[in-house]
Coordinates of C-alpha atoms (C1' of nucleotides) in Angstrom, one line a residue:
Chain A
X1 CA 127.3 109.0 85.4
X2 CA 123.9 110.8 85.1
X3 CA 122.3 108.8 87.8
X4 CA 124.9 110.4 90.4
X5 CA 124.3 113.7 89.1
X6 CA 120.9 113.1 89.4
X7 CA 121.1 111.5 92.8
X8 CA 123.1 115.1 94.6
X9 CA 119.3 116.7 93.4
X10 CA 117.1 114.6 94.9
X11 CA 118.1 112.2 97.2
X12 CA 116.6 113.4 100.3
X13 CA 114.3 112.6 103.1
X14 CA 110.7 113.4 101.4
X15 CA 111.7 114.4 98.5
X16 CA 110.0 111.3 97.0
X17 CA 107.4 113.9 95.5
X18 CA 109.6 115.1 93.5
X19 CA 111.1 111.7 92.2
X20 CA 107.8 110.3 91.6
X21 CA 106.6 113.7 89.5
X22 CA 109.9 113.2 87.5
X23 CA 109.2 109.6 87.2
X24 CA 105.7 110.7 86.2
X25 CA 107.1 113.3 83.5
X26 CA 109.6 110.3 82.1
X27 CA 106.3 108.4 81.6
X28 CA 103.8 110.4 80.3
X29 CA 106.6 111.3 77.4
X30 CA 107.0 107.3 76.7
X31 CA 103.4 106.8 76.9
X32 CA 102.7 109.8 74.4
X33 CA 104.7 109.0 71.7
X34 CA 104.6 105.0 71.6
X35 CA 101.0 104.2 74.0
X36 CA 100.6 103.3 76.9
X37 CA 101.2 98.9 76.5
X38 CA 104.2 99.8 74.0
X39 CA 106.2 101.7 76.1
X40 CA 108.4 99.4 78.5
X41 CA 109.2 100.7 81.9
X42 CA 113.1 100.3 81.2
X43 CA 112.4 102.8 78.4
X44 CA 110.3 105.2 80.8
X45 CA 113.6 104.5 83.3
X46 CA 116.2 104.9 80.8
X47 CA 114.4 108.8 79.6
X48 CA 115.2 109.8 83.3
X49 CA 118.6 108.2 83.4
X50 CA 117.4 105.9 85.9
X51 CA 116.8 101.8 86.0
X52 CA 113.6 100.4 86.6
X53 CA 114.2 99.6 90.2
X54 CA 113.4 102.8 91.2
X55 CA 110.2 102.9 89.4
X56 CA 109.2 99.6 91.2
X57 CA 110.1 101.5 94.6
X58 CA 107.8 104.2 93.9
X59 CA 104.4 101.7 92.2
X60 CA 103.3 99.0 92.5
X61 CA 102.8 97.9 88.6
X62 CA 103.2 99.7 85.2
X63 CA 99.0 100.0 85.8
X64 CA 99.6 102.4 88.8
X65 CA 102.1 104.6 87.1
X66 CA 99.5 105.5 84.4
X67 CA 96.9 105.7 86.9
X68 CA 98.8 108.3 88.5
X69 CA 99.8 110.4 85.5
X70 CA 96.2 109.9 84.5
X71 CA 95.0 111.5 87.6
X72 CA 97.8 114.5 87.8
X73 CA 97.1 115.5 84.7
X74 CA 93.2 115.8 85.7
X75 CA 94.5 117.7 88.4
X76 CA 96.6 119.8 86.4
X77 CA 93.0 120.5 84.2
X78 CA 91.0 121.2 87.5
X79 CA 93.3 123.5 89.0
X80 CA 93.6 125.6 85.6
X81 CA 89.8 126.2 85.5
X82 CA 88.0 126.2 89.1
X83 CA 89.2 129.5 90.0
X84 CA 87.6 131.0 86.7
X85 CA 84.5 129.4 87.5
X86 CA 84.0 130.8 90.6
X87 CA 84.4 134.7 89.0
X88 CA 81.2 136.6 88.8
X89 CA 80.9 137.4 85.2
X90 CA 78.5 136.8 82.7
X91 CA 78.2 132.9 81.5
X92 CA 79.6 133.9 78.2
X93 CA 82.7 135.4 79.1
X94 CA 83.0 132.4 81.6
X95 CA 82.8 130.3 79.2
X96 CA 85.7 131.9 76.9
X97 CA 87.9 132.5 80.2
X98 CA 87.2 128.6 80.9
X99 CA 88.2 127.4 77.3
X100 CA 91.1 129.8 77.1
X101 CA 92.4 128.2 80.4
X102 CA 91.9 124.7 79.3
X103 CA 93.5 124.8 76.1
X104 CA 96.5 126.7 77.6
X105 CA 97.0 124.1 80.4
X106 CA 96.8 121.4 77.8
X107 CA 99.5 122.7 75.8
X108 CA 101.4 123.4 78.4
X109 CA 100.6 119.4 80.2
X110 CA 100.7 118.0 76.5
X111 CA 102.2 114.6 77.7
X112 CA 100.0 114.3 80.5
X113 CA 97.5 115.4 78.7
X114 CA 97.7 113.1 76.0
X115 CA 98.0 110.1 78.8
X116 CA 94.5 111.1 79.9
X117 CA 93.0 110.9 76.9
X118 CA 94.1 106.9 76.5
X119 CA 93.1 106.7 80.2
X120 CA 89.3 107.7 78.8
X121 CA 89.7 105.7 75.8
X122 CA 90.6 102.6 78.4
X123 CA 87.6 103.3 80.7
X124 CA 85.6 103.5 77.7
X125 CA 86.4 100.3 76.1
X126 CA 86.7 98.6 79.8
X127 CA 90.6 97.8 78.7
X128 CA 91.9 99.0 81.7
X129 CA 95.2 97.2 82.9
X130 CA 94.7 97.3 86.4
X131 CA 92.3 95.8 88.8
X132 CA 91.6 98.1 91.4
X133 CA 87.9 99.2 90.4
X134 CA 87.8 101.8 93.2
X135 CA 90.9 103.8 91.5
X136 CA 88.8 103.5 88.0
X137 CA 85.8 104.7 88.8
X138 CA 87.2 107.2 90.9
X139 CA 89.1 108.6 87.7
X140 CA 86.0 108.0 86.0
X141 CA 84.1 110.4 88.5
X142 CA 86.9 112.8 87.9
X143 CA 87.1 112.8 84.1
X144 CA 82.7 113.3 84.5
X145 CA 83.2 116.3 87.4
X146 CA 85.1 118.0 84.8
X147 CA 82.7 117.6 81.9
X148 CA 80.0 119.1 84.2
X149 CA 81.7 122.3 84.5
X150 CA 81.4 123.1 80.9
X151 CA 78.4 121.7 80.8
X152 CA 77.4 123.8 83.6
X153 CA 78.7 127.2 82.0
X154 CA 77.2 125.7 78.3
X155 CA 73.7 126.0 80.0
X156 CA 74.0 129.2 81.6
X157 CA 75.2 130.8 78.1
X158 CA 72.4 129.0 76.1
X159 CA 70.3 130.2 78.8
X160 CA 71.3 133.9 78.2
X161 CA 71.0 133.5 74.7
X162 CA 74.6 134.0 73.8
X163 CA 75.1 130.9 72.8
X164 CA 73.1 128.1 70.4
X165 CA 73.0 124.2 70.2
X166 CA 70.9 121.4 69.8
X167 CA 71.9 117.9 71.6
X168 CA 74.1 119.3 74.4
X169 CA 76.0 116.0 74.4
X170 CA 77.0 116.3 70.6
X171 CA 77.7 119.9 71.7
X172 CA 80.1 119.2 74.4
X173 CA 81.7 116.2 73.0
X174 CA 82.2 118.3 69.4
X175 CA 84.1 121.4 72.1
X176 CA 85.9 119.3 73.5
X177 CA 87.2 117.6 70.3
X178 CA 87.8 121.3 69.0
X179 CA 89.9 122.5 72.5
X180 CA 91.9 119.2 73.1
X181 CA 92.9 119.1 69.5
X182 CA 96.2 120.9 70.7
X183 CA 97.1 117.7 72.3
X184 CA 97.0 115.9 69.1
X185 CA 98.4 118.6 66.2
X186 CA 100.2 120.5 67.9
X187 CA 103.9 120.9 68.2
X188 CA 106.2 123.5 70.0
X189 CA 108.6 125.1 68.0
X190 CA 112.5 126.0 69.2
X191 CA 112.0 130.1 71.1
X192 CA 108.0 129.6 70.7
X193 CA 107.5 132.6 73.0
X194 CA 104.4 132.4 75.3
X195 CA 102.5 135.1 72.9
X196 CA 102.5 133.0 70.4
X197 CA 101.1 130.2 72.3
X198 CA 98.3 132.4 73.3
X199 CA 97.9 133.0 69.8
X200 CA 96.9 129.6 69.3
X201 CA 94.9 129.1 72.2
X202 CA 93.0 132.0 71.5
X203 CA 92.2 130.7 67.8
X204 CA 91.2 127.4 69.2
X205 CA 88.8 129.0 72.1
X206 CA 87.2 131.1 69.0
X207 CA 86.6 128.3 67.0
X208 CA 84.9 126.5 70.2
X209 CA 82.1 129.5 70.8
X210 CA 81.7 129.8 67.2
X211 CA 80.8 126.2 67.0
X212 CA 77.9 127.0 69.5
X213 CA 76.4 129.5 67.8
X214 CA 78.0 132.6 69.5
X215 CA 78.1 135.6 66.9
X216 CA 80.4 138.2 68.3
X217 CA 84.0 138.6 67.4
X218 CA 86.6 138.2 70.2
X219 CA 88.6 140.8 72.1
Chain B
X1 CA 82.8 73.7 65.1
X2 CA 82.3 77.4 64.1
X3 CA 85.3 76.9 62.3
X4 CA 83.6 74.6 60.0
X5 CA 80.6 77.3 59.6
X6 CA 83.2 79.9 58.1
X7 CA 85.0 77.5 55.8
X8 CA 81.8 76.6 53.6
X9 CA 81.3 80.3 53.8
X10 CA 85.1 81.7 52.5
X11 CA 86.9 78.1 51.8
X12 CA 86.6 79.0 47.9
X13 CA 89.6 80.1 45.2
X14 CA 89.8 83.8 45.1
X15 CA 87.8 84.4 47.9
X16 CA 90.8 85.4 49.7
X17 CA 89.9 89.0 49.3
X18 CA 86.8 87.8 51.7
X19 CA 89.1 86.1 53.7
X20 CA 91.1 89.0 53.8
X21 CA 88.9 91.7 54.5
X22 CA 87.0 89.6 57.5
X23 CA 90.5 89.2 59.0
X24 CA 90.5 93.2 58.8
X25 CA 87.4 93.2 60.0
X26 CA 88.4 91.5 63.5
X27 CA 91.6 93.4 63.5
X28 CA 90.2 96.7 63.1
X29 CA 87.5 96.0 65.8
X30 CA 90.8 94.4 68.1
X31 CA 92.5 97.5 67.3
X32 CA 90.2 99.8 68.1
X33 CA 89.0 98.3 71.6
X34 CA 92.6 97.7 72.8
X35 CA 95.4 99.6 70.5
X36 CA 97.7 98.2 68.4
X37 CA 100.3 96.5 70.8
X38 CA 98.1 95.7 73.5
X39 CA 96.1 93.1 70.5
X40 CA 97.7 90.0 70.1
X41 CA 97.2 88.0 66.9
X42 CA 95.6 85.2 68.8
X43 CA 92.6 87.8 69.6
X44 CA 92.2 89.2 66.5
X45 CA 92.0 85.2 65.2
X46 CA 89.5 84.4 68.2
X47 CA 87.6 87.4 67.3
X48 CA 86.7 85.5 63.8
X49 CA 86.5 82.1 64.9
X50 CA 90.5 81.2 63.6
X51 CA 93.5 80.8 64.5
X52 CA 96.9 83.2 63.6
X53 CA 97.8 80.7 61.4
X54 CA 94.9 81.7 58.7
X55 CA 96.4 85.7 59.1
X56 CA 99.6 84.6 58.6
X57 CA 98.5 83.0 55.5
X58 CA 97.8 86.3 54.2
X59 CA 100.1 89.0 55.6
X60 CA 103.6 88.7 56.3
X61 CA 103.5 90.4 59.9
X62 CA 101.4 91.8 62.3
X63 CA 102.2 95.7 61.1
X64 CA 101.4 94.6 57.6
X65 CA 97.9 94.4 58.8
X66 CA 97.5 97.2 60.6
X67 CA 98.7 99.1 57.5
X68 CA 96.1 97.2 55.5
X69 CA 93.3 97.9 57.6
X70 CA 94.8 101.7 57.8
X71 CA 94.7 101.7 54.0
X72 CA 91.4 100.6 53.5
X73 CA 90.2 103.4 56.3
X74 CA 91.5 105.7 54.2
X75 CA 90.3 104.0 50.8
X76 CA 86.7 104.3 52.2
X77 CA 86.6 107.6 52.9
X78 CA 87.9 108.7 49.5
X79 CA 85.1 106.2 48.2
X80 CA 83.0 108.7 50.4
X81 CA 83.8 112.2 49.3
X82 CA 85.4 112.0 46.0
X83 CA 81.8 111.5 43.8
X84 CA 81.2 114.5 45.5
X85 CA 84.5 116.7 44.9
X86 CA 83.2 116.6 41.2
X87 CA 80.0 118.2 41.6
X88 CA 79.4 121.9 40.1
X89 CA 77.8 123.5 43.0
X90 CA 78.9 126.4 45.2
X91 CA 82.1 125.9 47.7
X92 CA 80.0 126.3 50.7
X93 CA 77.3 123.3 49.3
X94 CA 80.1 121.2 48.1
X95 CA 81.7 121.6 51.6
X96 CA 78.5 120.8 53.5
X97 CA 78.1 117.6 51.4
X98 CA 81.5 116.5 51.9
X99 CA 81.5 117.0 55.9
X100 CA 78.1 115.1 56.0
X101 CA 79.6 112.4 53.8
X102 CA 83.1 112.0 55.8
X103 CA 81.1 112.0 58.9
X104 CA 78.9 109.2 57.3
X105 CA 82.0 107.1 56.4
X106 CA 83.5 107.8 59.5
X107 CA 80.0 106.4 61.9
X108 CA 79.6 103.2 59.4
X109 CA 82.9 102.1 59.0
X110 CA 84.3 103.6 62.8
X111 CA 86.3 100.8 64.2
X112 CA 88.5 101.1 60.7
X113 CA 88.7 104.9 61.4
X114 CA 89.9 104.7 64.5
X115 CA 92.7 102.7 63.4
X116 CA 92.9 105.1 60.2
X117 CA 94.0 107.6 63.8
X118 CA 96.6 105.3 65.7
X119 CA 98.3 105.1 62.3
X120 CA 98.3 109.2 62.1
X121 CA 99.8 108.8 65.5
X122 CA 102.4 106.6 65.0
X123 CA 103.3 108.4 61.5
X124 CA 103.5 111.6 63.6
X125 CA 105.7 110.4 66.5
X126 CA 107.8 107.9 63.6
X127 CA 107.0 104.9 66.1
X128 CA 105.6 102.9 63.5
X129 CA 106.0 98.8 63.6
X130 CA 106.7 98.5 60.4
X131 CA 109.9 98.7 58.8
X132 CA 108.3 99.4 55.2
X133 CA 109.3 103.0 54.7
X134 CA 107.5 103.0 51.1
X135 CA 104.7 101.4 52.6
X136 CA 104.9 104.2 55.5
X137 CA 105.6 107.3 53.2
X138 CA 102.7 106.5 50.7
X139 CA 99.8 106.5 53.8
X140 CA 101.3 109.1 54.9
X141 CA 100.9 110.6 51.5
X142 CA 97.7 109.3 51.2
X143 CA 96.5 111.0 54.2
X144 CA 98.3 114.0 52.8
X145 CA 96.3 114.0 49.7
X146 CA 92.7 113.4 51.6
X147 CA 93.2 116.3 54.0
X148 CA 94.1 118.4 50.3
X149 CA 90.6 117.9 49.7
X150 CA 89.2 119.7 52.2
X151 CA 91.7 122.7 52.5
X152 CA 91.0 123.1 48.6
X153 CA 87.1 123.3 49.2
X154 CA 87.9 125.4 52.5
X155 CA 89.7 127.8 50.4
X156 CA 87.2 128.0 47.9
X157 CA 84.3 129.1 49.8
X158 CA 86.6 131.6 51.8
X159 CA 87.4 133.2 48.7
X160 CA 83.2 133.5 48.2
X161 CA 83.3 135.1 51.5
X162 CA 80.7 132.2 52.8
X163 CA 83.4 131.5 55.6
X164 CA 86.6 133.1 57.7
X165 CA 89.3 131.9 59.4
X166 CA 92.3 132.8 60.7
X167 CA 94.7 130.3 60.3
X168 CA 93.8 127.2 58.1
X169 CA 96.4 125.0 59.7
X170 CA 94.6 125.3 62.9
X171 CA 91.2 126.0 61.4
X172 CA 91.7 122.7 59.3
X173 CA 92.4 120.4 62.2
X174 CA 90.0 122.0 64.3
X175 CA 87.3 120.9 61.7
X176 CA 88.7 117.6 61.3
X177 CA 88.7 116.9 65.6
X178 CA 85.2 117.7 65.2
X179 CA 84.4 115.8 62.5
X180 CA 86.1 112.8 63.1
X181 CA 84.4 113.2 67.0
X182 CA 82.3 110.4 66.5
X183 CA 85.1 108.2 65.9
X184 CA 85.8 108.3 69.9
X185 CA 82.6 109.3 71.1
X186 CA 79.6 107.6 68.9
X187 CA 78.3 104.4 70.5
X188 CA 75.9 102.8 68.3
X189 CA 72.2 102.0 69.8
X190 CA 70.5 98.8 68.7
X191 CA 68.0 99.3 66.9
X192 CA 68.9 102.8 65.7
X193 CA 67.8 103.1 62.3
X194 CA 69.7 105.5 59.2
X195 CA 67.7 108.7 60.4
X196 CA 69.1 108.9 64.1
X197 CA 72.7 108.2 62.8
X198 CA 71.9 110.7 59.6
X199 CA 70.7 113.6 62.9
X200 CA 74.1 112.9 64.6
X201 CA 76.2 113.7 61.1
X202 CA 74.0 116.7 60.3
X203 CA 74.3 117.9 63.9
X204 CA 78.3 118.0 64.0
X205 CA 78.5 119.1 60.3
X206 CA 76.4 122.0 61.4
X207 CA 78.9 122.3 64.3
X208 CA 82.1 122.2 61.8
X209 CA 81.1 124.7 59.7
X210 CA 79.6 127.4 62.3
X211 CA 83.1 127.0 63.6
X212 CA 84.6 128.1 60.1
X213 CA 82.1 131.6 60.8
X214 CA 79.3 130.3 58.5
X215 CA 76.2 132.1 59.8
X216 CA 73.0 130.7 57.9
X217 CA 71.4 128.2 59.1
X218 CA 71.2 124.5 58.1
X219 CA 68.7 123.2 55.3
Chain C
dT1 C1' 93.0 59.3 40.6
dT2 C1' 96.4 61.7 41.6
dG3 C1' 99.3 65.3 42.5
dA4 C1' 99.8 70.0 43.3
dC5 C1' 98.6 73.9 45.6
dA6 C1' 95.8 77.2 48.3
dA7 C1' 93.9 77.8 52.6
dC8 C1' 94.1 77.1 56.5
dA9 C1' 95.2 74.6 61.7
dT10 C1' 98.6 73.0 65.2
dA11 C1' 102.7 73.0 67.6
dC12 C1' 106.5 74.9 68.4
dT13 C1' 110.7 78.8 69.2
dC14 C1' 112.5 82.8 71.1
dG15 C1' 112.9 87.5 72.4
dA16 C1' 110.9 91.2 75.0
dT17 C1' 109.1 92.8 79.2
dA18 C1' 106.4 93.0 83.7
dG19 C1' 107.4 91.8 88.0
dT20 C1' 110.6 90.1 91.9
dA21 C1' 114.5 89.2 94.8
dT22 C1' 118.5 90.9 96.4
dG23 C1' 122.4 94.0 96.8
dT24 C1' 124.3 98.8 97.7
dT25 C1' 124.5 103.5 99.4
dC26 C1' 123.7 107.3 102.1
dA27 C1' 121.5 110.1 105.6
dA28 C1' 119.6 110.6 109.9
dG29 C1' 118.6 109.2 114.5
dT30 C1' 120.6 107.3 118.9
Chain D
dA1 C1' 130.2 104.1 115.7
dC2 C1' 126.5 101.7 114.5
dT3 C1' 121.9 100.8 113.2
dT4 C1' 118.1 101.4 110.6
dG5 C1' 115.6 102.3 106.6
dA6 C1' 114.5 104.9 102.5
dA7 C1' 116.0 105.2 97.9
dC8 C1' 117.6 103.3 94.7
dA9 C1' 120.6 99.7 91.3
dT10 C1' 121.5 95.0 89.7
dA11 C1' 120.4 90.4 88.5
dC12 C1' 117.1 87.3 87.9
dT13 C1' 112.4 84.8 86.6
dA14 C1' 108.2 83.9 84.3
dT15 C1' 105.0 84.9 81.0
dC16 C1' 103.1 86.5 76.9
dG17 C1' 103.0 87.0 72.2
dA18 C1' 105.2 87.6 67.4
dG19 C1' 106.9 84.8 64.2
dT20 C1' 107.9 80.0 62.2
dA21 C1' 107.8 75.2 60.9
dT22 C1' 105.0 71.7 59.8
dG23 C1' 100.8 69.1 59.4
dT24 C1' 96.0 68.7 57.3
dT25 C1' 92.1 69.3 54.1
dG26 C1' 89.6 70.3 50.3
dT27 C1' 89.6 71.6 45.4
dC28 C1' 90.8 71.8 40.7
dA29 C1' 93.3 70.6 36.7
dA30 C1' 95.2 67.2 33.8

DNA sequence: TTGACAACATACTCGATAGTATGTTCAAGT
DNA sequence: ACTTGAACATACTATCGAGTATGTTGTCAA
């Protein structure tokens, strides 16, 4: 049976990080391709060759699963930027450094990534499943902390007149349309090398600065 | 009774292309708060004063509505760029019109857009309700066809040298995430009259086609 | 005026699924 | 060795919602 061969791997004393994040990866696959209230957590079991009881022995509720692949997948996000943003460099080079990392952690986190983008669409259209408030707006705090960053850098460049935009909300909404767009359109190929990734990334962070105005080719 | 209200309203022969379309109307809106499984039929009947019985009067299943109110996302945009597609002007003006139209369409008739996107989804990831292949295969067709238009006019105006890009996959896609922005991020003010909403469109066409290396500036 | 039908509303069925209750196994501590 | 508890699996319940079956009403046509 799988579950035994899975069982010699990780059934031991605190290893239940490691269930949970393969739990976590199970769901955020289900909840990318079929949504987050069509998936069924025998179907988010069954991907990890597992039964539902072990799902129930790690959350509380289908809610708290999402919740928690909502908020690694932030996590992921953060910990793929913040050391950029604390380099000394000008804004504008920030700023490309910032989107470059973003977009490669989100095609690398694709699943989670696409989890966290129904989380927002839940917060925004108050359709959120569970009922712990606290763990909402927490996320909600989250999602906004990481939204200031660019905004942050976005300033800076404008101010240093690399950069060019009008309503700085239309701005960073259209960016951030641009450099999550990987999470919607694209799709790894079989021996996609990381180059080629890059490739990608680096045509997406190009199309982002051109969008705010900035003129000069890229490196 | 409101029900009473509606029926003196719709209760009429061949008026059930009204009836019809304020079903889709409620749907679409259902849809687009809470997704496509997570509605039940009951709430897109509440939403319009009815009960399921009335929708199942006139569609067979709870797909076949979605892929109505899909098809008529799509219908309206054609509605909204195709008078223009037949203009003689240059490729660059033509695209600038057609970007300001699409994002147009997309603010009026949003809630019907954003299911117009759950149905790319589902196409994408083959998860879709239905069981209508021919049904299936012709949006997806459809879509086909309305993203044509664009690449065509894209093509055009990089063959006058008005634009550049690298790869019009990704270039493509990245236009159309910022374009169809609004759909996710535009919340409607009361009392915001057709020159706000017309400053939003012009502000993220001017966005879509900086990011496709046009330099002038807009008129 | 009556009967036929469209356009619903009402009242059900039945399958899927979130959640629960309980059983099983193994590893570590004593 | 035996006890305890974590980490599951299995078996069940309860609810929700898609789909159906049937009842009701108004309208038009003959």
């Amino acid at each position: 049976m799988a579950t035994a061969a899975r069982s010699t791997k990780y059934r031991r004393q605190s290893d239940t990080d490691l269930s949970r994040m393969e739990i976590m990866e199970g769901a955020a696959l289900c909840f990318e391709a079929r949504g987050y209230s069509a998936t069924s957590l025998d179907e988010v079991a069954a991907r990890i060759f597992s039964t539902k009881g072990r799902i129930y022995h790690h959350y509380a509720s289908k809610a708290e699963l999402f919740l928690d692949v909502y908020r690694t997948g932030m996590l992921m996000n953060f910990q793929a930027i913040e050391p950029i943003l604390e380099r000394d460099m000008p804004a504008i080079e920030r700023l490309k450094a910032v989107l470059k990392a973003h977009v490669m952690c989100v095609i690398r986190t694709k699943a989670f990534q696409n989890v966290v983008g129904q989380g927002v669409d839940m917060l925004r259209h108050g359709t959120m499943p569970a009922n712990e408030h606290a763990e909402l707006e927490q996320l909600a705090a989250l999602r906004d902390a990481y939204s200031d960053h660019f905004r942050t850098v976005l300033e800076q460049a404008m101010a240093d007149g690399d950069i060019a935009y009008a309503n700085i909300k239309i701005a960073l909404n259209s960016v951030f349309m641009c450099i999550n767009g990987p999470i919607v359109w694209f799709t790894p190929r079989k021996g996609q090398d990381e180059r080629e990734i890059e490739a990608v990334a680096d045509e997406c962070v190009l199309y982002a600065i051109r969008l705010l105005g900035y003129r000069g080719e890229m490196p």
